[in-house]
Tab-separated table of C-alpha atoms in Angstrom:
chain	number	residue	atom	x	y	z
I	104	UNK	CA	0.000	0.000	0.000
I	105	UNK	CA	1.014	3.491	-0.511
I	106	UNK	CA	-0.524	7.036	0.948
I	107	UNK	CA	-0.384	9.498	-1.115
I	108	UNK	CA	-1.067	12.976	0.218
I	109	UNK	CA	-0.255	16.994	0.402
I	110	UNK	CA	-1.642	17.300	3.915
I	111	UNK	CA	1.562	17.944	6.524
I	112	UNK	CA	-0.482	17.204	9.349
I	113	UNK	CA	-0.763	13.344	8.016
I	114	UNK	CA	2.953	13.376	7.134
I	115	UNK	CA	3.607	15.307	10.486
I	116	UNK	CA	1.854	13.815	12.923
I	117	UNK	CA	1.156	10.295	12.044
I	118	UNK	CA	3.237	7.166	12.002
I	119	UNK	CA	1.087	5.395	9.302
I	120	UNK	CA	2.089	2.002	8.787
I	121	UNK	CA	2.210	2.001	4.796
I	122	UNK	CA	4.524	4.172	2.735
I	123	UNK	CA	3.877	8.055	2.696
I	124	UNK	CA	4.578	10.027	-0.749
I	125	UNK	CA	4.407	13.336	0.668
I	126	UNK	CA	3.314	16.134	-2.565
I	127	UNK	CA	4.301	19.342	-1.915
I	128	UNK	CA	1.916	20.847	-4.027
I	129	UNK	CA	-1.973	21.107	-4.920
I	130	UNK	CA	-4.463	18.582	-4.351
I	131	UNK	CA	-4.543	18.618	-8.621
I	132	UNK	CA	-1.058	17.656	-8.136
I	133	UNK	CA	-1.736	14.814	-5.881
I	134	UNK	CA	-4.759	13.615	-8.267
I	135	UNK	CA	-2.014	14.042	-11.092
I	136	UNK	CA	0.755	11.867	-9.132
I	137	UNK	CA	-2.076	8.927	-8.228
I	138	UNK	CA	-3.184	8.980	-12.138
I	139	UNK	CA	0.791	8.365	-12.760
I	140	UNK	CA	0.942	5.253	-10.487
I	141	UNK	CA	-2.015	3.923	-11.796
I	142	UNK	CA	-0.648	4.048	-15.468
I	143	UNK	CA	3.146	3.570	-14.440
I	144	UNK	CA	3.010	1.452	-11.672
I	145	UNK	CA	-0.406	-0.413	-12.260
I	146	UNK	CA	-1.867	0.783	-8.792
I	147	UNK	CA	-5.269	0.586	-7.507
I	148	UNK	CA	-7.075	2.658	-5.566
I	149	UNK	CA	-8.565	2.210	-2.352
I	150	UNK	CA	-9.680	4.908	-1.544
I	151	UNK	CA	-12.134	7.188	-4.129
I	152	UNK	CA	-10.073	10.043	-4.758
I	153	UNK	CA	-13.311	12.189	-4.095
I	154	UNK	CA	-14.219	10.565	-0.672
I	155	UNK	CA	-15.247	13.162	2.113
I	156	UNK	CA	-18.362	15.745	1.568
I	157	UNK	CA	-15.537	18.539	0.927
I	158	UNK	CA	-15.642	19.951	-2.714
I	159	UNK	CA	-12.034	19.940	-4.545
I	160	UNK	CA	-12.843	24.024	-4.813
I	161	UNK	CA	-13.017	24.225	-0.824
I	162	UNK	CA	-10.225	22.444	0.766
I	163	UNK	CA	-6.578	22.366	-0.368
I	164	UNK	CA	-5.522	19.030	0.880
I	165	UNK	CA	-6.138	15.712	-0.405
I	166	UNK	CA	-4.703	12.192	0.545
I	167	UNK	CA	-5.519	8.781	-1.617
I	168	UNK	CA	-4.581	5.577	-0.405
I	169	UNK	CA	-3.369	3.312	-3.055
I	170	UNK	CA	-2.816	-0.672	-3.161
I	171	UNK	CA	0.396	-1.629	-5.110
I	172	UNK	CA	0.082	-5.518	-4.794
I	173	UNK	CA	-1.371	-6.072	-8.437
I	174	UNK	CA	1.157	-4.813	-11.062
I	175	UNK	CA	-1.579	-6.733	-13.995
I	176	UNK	CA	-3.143	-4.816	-16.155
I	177	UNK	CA	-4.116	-1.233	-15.690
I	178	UNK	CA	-7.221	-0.976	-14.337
I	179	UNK	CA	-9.684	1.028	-16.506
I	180	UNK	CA	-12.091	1.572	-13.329
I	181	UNK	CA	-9.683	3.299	-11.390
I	182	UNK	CA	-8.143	5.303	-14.600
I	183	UNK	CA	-12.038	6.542	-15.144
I	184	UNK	CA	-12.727	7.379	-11.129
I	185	UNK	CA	-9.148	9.216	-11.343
I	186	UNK	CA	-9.781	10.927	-14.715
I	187	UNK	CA	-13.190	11.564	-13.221
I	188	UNK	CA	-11.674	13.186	-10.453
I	189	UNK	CA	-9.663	15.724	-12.263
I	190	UNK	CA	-12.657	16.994	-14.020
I	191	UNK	CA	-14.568	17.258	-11.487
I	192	UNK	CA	-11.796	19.274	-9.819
I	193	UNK	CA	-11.292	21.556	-12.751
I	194	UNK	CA	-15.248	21.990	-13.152
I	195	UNK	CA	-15.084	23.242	-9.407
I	196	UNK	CA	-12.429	25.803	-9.887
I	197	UNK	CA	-13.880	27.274	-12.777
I	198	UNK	CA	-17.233	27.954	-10.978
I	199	UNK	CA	-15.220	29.162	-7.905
I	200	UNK	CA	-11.330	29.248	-7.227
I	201	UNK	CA	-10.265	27.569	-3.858
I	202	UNK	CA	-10.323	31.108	-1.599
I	203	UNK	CA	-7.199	32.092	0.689
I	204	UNK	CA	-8.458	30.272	3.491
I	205	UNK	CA	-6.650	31.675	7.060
I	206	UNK	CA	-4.355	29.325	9.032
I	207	UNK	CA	-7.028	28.351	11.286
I	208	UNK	CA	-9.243	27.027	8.368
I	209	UNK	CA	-6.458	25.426	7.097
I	210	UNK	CA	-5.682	23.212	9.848
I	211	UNK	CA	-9.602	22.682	10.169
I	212	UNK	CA	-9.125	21.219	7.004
I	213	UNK	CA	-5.820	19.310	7.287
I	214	UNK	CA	-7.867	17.776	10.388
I	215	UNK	CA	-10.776	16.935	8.525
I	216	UNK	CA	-8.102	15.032	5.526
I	217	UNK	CA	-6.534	13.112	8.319
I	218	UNK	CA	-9.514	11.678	9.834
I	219	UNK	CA	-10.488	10.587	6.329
I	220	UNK	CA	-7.604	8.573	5.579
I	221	UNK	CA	-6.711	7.081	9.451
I	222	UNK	CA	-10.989	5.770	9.503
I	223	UNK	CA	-10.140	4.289	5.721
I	224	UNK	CA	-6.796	2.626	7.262
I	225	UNK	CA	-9.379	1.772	10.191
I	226	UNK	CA	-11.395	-0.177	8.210
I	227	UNK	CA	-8.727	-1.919	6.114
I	228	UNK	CA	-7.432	-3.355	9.155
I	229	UNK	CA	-4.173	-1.064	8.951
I	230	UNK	CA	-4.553	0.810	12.132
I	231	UNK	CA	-2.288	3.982	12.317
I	232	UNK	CA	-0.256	4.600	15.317
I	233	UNK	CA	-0.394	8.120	16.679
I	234	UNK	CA	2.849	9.797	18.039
């Protein structure tokens, strides 16, 4: 498995028991780097890269577990949710840009990002173990 995310508090404050890539960069940039895996490295997801009720236009971070045991054939049903994904994230921006949210909102966020992926490691039976 591999966790692929641009949220420091999950590369900060977790000891996750898979592989971290951290992306320092956009959550379009971390959709972009889980796309390349999928292609490159025939990963699958498993997580949805739009899980949580947070719209790609509202938060900034973004983390996507990924399972790396399977290196078949690409799998066109993660390829579409991905590609999905990335339109769906640049339909959101054009109707409203992500705003300059203040520290506090960020970390709100972040928060919100982490609990996501540590309740998906839950409930794969990979349970994180905090600092």
């Amino acid at each position: 498995m591999l966790l692929i995310t641009n949220n420091p508090k999950v590369r900060e404050t977790a000891e996750i028991k898979i592989p971290i890539e951290f992306i320092d960069g956009s959550y379009l940039d971390v959709l972009n780097r889980v796309r390349q895996h999928l292609v490159d490295d025939r990963y699958h997801l498993v997580t949805h890269p739009l899980s949580g009720s947070i719209k790609p236009n509202e938060t900034i971070y973004k983390s996507i577990i990924l399972l790396d045991e399977y290196h078949g054939a690409i799998s066109m049903e993660n390829l579409d949710m991905i590609d999905h994904a990335i339109e769906v994230y640049h339909r959101f921006q054009a109707m409203r840009a992500t705003p300059n949210w203040t520290d506090r909102v960020l970390q709100d966020f972040a928060l919100i990002d982490y609990d996501l992926v540590t309740s998906a490691l839950n409930r794969i039976n990979v349970p994180p173990s905090f600092l």
